Tab-separated table of C-alpha atoms and ligand atoms in Angstrom:
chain	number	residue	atom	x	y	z
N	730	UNK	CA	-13.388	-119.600	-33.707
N	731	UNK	CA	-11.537	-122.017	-35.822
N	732	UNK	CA	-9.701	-119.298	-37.368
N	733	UNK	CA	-8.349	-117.994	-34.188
N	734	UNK	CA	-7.240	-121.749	-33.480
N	735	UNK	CA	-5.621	-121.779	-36.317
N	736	UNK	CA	-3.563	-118.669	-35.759
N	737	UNK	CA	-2.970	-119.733	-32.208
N	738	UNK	CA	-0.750	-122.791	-33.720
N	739	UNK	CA	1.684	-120.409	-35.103
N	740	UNK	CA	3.784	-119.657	-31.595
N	741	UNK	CA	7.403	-119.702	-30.616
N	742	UNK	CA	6.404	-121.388	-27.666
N	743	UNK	CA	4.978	-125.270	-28.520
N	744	UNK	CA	1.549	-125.612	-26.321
N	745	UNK	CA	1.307	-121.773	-25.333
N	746	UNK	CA	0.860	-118.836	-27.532
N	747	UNK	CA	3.791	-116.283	-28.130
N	748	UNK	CA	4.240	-114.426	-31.640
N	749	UNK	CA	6.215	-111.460	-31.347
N	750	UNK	CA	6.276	-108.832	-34.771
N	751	UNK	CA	8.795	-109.838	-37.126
N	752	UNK	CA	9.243	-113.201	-36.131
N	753	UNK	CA	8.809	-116.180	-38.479
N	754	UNK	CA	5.814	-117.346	-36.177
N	755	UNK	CA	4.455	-113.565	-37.537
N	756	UNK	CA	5.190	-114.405	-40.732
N	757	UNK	CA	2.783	-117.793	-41.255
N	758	UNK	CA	0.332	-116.187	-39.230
N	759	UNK	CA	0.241	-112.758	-41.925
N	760	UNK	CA	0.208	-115.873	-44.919
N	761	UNK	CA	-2.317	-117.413	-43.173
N	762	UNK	CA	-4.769	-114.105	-42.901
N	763	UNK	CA	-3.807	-112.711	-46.271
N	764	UNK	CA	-5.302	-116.331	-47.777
N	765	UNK	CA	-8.610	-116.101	-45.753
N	766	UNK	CA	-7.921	-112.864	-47.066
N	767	UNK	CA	-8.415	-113.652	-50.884
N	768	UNK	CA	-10.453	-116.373	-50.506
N	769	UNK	CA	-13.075	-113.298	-49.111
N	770	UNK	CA	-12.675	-111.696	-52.166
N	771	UNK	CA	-9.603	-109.251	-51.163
N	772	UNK	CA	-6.486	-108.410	-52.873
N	773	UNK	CA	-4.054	-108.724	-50.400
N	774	UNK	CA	-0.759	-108.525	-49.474
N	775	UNK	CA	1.410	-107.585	-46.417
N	776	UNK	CA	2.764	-103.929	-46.586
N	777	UNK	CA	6.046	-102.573	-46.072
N	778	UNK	CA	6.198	-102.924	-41.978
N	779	UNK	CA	4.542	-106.083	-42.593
N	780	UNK	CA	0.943	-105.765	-41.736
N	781	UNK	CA	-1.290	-108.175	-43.387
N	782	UNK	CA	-3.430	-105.707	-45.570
N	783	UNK	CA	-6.650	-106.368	-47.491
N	784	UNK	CA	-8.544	-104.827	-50.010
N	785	UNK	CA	-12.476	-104.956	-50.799
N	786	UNK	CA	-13.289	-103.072	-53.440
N	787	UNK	CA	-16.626	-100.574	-53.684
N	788	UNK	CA	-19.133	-100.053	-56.144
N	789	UNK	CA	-16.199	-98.025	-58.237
N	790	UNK	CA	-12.727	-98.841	-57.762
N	791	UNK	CA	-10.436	-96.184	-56.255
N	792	UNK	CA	-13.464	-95.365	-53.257
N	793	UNK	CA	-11.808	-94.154	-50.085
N	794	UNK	CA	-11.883	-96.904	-47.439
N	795	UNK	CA	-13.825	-97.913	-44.074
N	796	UNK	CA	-10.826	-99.536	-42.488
N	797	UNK	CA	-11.207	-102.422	-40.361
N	798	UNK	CA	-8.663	-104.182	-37.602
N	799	UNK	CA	-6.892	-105.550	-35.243
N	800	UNK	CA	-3.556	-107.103	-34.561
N	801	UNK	CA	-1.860	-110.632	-35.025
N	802	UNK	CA	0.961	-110.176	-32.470
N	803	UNK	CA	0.488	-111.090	-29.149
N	804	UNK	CA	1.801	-110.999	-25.718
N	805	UNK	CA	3.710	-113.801	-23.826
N	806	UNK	CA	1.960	-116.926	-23.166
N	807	UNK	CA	-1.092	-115.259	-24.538
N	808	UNK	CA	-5.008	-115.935	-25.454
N	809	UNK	CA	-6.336	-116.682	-28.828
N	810	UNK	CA	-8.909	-113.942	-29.112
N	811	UNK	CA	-6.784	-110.934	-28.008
N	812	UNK	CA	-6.160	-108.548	-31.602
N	813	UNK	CA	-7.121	-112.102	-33.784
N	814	UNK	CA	-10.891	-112.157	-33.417
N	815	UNK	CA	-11.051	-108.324	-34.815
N	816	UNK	CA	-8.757	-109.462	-37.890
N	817	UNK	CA	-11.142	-112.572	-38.029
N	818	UNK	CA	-14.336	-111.326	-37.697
N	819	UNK	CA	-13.584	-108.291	-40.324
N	820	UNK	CA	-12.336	-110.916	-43.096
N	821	UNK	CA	-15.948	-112.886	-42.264
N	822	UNK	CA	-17.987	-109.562	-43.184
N	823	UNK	CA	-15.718	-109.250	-46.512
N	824	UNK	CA	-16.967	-112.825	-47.337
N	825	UNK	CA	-20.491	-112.356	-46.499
N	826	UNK	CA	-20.404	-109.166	-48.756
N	827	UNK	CA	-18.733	-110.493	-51.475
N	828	UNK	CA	-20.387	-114.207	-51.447
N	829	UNK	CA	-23.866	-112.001	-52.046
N	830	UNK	CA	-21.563	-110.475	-54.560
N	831	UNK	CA	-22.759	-106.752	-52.642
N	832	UNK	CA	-20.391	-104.538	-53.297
N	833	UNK	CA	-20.714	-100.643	-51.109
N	834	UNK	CA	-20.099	-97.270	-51.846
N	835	UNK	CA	-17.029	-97.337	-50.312
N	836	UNK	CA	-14.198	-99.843	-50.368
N	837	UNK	CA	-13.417	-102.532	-47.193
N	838	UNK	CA	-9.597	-102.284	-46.132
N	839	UNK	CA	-8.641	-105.269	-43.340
N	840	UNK	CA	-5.630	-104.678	-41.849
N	841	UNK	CA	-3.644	-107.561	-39.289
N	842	UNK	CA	-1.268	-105.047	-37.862
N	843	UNK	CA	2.099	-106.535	-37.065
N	844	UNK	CA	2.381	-104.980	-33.886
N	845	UNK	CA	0.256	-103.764	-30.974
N	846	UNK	CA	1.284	-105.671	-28.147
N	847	UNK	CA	5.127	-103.820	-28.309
N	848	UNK	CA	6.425	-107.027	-26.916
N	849	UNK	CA	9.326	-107.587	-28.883
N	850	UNK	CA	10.351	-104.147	-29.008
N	851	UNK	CA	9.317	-102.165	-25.577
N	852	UNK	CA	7.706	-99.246	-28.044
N	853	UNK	CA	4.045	-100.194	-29.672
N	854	UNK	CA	1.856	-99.656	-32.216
N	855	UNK	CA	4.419	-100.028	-34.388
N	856	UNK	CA	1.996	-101.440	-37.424
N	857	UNK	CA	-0.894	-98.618	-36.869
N	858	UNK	CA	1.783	-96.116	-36.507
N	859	UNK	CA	2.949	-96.419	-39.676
N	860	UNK	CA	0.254	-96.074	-41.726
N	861	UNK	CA	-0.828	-93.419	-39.807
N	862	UNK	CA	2.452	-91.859	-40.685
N	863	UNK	CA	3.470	-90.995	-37.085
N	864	UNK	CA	5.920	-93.606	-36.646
N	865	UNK	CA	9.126	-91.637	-36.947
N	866	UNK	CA	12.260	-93.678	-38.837
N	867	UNK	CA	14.156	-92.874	-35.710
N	868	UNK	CA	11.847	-95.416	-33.730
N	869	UNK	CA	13.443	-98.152	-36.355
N	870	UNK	CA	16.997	-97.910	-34.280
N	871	UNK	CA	14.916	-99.392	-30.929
N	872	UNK	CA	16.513	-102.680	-29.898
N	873	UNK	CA	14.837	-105.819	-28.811
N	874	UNK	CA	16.395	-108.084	-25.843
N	875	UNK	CA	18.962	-109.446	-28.322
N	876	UNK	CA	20.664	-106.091	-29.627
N	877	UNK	CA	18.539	-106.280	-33.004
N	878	UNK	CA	16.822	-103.188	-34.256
N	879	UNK	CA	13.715	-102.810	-35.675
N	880	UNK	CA	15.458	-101.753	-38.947
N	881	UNK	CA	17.722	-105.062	-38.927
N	882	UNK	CA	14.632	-107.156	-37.983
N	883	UNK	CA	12.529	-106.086	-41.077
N	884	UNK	CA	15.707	-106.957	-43.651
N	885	UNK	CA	15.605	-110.243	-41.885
N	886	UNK	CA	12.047	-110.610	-42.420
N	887	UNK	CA	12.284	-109.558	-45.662
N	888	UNK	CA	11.050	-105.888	-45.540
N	889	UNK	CA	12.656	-102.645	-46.911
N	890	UNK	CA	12.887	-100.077	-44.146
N	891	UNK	CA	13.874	-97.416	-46.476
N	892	UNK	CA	10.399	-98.161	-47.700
N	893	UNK	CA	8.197	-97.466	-44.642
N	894	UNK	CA	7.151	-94.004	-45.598
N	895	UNK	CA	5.052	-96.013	-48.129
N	896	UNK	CA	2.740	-97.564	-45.578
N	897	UNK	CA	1.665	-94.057	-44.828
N	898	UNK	CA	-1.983	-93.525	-45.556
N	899	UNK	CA	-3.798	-90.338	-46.433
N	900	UNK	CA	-6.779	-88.730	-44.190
N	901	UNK	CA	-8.921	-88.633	-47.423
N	902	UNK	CA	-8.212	-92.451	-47.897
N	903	UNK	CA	-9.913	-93.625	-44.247
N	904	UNK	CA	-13.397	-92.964	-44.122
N	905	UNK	CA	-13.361	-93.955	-40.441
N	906	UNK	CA	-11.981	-96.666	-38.228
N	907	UNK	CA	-13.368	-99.418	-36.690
N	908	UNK	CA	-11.995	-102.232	-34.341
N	909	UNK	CA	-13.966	-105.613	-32.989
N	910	UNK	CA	-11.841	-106.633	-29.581
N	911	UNK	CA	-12.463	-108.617	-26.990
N	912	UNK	CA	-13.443	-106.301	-23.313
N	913	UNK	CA	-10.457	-107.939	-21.479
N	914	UNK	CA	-12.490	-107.250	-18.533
N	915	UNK	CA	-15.539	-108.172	-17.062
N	916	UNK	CA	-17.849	-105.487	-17.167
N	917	UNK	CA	-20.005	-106.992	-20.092
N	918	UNK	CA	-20.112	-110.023	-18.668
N	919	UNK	CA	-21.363	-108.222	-14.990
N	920	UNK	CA	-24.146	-106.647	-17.548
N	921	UNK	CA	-25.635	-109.662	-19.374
N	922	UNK	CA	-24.376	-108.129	-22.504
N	923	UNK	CA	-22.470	-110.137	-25.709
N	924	UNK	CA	-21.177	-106.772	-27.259
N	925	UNK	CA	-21.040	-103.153	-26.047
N	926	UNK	CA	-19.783	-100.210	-27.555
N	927	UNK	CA	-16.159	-98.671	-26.517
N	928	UNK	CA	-16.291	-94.728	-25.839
N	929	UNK	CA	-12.452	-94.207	-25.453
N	930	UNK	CA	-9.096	-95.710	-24.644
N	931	UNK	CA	-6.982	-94.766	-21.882
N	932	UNK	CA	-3.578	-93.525	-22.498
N	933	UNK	CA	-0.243	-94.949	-21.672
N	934	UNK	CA	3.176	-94.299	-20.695
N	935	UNK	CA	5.929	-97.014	-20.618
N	936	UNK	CA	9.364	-96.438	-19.081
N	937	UNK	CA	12.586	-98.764	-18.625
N	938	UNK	CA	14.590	-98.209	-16.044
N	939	UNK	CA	18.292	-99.593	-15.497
N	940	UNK	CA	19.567	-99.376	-12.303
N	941	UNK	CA	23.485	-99.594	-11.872
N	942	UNK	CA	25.271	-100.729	-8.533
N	943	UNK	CA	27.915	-102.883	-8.417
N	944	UNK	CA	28.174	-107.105	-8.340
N	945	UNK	CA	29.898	-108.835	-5.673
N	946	UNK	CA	30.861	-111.747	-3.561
N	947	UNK	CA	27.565	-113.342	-2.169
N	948	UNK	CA	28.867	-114.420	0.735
N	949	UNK	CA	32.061	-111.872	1.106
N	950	UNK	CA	30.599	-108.537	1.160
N	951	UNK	CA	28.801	-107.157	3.793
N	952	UNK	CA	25.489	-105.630	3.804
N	953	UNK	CA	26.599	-102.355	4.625
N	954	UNK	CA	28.968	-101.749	1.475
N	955	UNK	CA	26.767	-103.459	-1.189
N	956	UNK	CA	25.332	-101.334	-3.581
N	957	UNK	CA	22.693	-104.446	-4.779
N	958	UNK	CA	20.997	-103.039	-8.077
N	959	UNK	CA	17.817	-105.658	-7.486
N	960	UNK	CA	17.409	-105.059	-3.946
N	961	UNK	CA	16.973	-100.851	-4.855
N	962	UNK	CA	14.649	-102.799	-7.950
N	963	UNK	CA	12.446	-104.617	-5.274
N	964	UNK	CA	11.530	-100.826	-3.557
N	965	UNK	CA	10.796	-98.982	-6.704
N	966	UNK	CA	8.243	-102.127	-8.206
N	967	UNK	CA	6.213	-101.691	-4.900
N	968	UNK	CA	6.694	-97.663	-5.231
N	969	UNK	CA	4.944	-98.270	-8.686
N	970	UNK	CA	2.451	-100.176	-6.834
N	971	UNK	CA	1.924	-97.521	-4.374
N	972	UNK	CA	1.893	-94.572	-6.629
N	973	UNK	CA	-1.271	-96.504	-8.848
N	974	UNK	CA	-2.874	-97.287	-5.836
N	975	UNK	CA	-3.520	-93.914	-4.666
N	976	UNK	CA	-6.178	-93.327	-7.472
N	977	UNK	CA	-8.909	-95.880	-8.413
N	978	UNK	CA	-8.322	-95.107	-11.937
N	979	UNK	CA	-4.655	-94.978	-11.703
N	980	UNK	CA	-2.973	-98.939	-13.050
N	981	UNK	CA	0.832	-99.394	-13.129
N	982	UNK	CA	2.799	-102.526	-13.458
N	983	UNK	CA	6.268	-103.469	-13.501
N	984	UNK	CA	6.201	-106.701	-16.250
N	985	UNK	CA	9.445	-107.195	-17.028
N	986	UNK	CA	12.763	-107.180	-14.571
N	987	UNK	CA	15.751	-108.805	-15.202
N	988	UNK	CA	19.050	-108.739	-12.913
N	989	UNK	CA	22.449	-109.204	-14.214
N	990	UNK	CA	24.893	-111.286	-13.861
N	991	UNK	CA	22.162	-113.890	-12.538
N	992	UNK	CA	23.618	-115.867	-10.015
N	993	UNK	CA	22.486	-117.167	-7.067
N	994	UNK	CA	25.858	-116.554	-5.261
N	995	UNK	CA	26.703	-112.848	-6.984
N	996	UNK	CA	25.438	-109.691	-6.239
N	997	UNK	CA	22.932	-108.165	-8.849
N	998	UNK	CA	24.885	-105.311	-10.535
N	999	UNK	CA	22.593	-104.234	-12.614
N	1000	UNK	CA	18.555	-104.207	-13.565
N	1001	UNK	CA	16.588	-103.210	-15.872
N	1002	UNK	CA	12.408	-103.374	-15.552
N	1003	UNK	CA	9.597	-101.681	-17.342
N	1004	UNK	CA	7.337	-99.743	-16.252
N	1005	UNK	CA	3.661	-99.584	-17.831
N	1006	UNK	CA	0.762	-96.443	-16.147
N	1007	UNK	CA	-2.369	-96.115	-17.536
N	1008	UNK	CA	-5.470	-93.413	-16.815
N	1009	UNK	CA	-8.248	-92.350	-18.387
N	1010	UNK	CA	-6.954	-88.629	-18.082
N	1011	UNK	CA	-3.902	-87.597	-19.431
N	1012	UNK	CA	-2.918	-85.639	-16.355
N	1013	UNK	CA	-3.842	-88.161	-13.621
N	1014	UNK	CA	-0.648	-90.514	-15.875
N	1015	UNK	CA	1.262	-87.597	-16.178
N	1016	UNK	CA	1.217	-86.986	-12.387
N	1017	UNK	CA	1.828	-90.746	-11.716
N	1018	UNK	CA	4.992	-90.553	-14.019
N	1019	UNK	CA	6.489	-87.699	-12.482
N	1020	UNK	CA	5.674	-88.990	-9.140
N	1021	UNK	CA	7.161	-92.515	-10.172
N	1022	UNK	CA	10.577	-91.159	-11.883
N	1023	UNK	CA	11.232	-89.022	-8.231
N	1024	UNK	CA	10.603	-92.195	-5.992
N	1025	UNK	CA	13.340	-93.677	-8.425
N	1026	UNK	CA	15.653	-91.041	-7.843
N	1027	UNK	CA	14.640	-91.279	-3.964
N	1028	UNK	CA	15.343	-94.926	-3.764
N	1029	UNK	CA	18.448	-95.165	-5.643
N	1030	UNK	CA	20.212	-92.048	-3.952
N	1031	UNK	CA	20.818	-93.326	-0.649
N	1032	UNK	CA	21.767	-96.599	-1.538
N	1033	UNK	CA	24.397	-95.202	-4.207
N	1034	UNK	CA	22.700	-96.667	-7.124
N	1035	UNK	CA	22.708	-94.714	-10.345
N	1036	UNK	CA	19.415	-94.833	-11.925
N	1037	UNK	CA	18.535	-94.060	-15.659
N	1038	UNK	CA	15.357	-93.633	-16.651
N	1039	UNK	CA	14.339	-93.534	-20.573
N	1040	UNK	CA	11.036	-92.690	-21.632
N	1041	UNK	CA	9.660	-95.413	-23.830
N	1042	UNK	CA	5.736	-94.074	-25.376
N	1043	UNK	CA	3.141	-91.954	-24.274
N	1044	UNK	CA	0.140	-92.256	-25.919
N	1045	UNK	CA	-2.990	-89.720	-24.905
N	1046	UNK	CA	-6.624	-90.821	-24.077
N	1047	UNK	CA	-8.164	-91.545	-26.702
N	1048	UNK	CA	-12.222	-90.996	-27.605
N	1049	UNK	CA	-14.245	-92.835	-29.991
N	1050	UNK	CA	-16.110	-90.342	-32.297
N	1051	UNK	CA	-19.300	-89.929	-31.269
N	1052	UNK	CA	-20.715	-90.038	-34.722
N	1053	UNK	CA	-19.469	-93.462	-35.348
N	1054	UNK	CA	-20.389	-94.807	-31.764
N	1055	UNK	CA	-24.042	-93.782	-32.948
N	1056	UNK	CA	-23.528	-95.712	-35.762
N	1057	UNK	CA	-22.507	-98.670	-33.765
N	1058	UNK	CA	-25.227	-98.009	-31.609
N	1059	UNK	CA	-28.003	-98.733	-34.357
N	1060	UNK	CA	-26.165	-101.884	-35.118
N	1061	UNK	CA	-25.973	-103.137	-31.721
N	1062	UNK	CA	-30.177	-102.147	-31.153
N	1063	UNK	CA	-30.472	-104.104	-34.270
N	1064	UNK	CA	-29.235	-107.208	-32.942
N	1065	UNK	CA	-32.231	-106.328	-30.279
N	1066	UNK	CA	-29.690	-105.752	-27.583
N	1067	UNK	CA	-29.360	-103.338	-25.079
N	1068	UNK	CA	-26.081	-100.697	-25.213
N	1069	UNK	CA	-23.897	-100.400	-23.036
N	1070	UNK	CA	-20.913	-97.592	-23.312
N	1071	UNK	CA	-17.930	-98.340	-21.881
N	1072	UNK	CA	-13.844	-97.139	-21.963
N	1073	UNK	CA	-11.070	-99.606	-22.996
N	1074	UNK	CA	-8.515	-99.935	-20.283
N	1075	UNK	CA	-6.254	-101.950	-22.940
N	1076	UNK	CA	-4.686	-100.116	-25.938
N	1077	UNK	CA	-5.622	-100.342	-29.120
N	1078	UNK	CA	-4.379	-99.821	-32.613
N	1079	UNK	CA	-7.170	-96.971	-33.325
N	1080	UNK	CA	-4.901	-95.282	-30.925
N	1081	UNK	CA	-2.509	-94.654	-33.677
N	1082	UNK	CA	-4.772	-94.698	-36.523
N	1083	UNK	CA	-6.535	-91.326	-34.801
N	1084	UNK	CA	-4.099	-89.627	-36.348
N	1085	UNK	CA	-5.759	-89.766	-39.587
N	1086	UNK	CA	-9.061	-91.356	-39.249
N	1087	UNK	CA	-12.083	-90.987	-36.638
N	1088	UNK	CA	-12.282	-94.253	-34.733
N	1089	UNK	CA	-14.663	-96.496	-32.997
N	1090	UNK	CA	-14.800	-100.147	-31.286
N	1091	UNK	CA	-17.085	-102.900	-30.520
N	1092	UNK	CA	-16.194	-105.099	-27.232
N	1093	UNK	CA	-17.337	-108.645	-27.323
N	1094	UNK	CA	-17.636	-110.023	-23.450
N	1095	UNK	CA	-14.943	-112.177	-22.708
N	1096	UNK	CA	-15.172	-114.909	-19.866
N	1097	UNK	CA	-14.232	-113.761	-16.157
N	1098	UNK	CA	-12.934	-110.937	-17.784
N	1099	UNK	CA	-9.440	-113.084	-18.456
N	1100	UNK	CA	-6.956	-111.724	-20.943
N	1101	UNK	CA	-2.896	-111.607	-21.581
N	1102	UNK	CA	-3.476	-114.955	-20.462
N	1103	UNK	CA	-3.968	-118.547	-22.176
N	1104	UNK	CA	-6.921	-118.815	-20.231
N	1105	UNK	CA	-8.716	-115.845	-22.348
N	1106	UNK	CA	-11.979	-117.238	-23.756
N	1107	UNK	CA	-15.211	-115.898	-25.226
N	1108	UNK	CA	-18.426	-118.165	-26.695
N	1109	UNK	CA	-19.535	-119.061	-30.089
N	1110	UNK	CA	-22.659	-117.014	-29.481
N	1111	UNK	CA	-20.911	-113.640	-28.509
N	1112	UNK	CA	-18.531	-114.088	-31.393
N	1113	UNK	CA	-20.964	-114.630	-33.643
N	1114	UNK	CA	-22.744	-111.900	-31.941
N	1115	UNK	CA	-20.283	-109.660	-32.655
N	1116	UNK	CA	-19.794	-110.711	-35.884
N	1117	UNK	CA	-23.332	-109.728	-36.802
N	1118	UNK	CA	-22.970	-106.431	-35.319
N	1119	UNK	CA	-19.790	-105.464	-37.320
N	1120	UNK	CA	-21.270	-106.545	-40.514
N	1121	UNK	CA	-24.776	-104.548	-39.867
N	1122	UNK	CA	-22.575	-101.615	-38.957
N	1123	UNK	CA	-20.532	-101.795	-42.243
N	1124	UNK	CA	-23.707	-102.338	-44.293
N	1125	UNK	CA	-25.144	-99.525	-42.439
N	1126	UNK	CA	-22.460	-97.135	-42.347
N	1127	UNK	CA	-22.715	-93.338	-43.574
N	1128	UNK	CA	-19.192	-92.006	-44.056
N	1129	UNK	CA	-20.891	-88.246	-42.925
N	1130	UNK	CA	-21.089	-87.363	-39.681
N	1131	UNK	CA	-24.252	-86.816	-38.127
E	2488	GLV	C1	-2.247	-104.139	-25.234
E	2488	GLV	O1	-2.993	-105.094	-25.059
E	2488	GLV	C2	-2.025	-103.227	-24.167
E	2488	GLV	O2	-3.009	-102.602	-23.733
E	2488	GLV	O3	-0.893	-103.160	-23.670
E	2489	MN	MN1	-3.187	-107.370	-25.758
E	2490	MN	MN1	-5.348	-106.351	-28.281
């Protein structure tokens, strides 16, 4: 818990929490881990996309590795727990190992991924993605708000982007993967339950639109030959609305709009807003992103408002494997607890690191079920809680499937 406070001091925003990736707030908060790091015994050192990255060596040296995670970026105006407590709670396992000097047959990796939140950058996973060698070097040329790419942010931060192909990790290197979050929603809590285990992760799709009219007089134009960009804006955020309302596992949100020139006395002449859907099946978002993108077109026609559309991520549904959620299982019964399954409406990093390792997740209850806000809180107990389960799981763990 003090751990997290500590990280949470490291913000762009004095008295809130904001640390986008590649920021100099990022930065302290990567020293930070990789000393809690190496004071748990770990060699460690940030990697070439700048996740903080630590080692734990097994009984030999060379051992392929059990990786554990989470991220250190966060969201605007964020909580303290979301991604940290994973990175957290993994380093306090390393140090209970290694203070009992216990060494496995298999080696620990930690990783603090730079990026999961995609804040900075509209497109996520950017940290798991690359060392799960699916992050393309075309992705580097996204730009944040400012006009800087990826690419140009990493020289600034001092990172090599011609080295990123580095941070890719082998299949036969990741025994498995396995990430301690908090729920972000309140269905532990509903259950009387400190941890529960996480049986898959809904997929995503993010879009940003720009819609194009023209600015104008405020008070000169009349309302018949405007073409106002934000007022064609205002129908498609409550078309999003209406399109993720029509199924109860449908979500879609609009997070981000922002009109230009600004004024209160000009016409808006142009948006742009995101656009984040989310379901549990694959086809169920796929529907709801067609369906969106048409409304768009629908809206903007008639008005004379040219709509663009780009296509940000998609990332599938993704299950935990079952023989690591049996393995999670045991170490939640050994805490004499009840289990409770349950999908992750949030994305994760595992997400990515599928690609190349079976994953699996622990949720620790989280109060009201509050998250993406500074209000996000959990309890001493359930972290510790948690805590205990991850380490009897690692202790525990059987790199063969059952
Ligand atoms: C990350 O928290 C996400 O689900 O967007
Ligand atoms: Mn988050
Ligand atoms: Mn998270």
């Amino acid at each position: 818990m003090q751990r997290c406070a500590a990280l949470a001091r490291h913000s762009e925003l004095p008295g809130g929490l904001t640390r986008v990736f590649l920021s100099p707030e990022g930065r302290a908060a990567g020293e930070l881990v990789l000393g809690w790091m190496r004071e748990a015994g770990m060699q460690a050192q940030l990697d070439a996309i700048g996740n903080a990255v630590g080692r734990y060596e097994g009984e030999r040296p060379a051992l392929p590795c059990l990786m554990l995670g989470s991220h250190l970026d966060t969201v605007r105006d964020a909580g303290r727990y979301d991604g940290m407590l994973g990175v957290v709670s993994a380093i306090e396992c390393v140090h209970a190992l290694n203070s009992r000097g216990k060494r496995l047959p298999f080696a620990i990796e930690v990783v603090g991924f730079g990026d999961e939140e995609g804040v900075r950058f509209g497109t996520t996973l950017l940290g798991s993605r690359a060392i799960a060698g699916t992050l393309d070097a075309k992705v580097l040329d996204t730009r944040d708000a400012s006009g800087k790419s990826i690419a140009e942010a990493m020289r600034e931060f001092g990172l090599n982007p011609e080295r990123l192909s580095r941070v890719k990790r082998k299949r036969s290197d990741v025994l498995a993967y396995i990430e301690l979050h908090i729920e972000q929603g309140p269905v532990l809590e509903a259950e009387g339950l400190p941890v529960g285990v996480v049986t898959a992760i809904n997929g995503f799709s993010r879009l940003r639109v720009t819609l194009r009219g023209d600015a104008g007089h405020a008070g000169t134009v009349p309302m018949g030959l405007r073409r106002d960009a934000l007022a064609a804006a205002a129908e498609c955020v409550l078309a999003v609305e209406k399109t993720a309302r029509e199924h109860p596992e449908l979500v879609g949100t609009v997070g981000r709009i922002e009109a230009r020139p600004g004024a209160i006395n000009v016409i808006p002449g142009e948006v742009q807003f995101t656009v984040d859907i989310r379901a549990p099946q694959d086809s169920l978002r796929e529907q709801a992103v067609a369906e969106v993108r048409r409304k768009i077109g629908e809206i903007a026609a008639p008005r004379k408002i040219e709509a663009a559309i780009e296509s940000l991520q998609d990332l599938g549904s993704s299950a935990c494997a079952p023989w690591l959620m049996q393995q999670l299982v045991r170490a939640v019964e050994a805490q004499g607890l009840r289990v409770h399954r349950l999908p992750s409406g949030a994305g994760h990093d595992g997400m990515a690191i599928k690609a190349i390792a079976d994953i699996a997740m622990l949720f620790v209850r989280c109060k009201g079920g509050v998250s993406h806000n500074p209000a996000e809180s959990i309890s001493e107990g359930d972290a510790g809680t948690g805590f205990r389960t991850l380490l009897s799981f690692i202790e525990n763990f059987n790199a063969i499937p059952a």
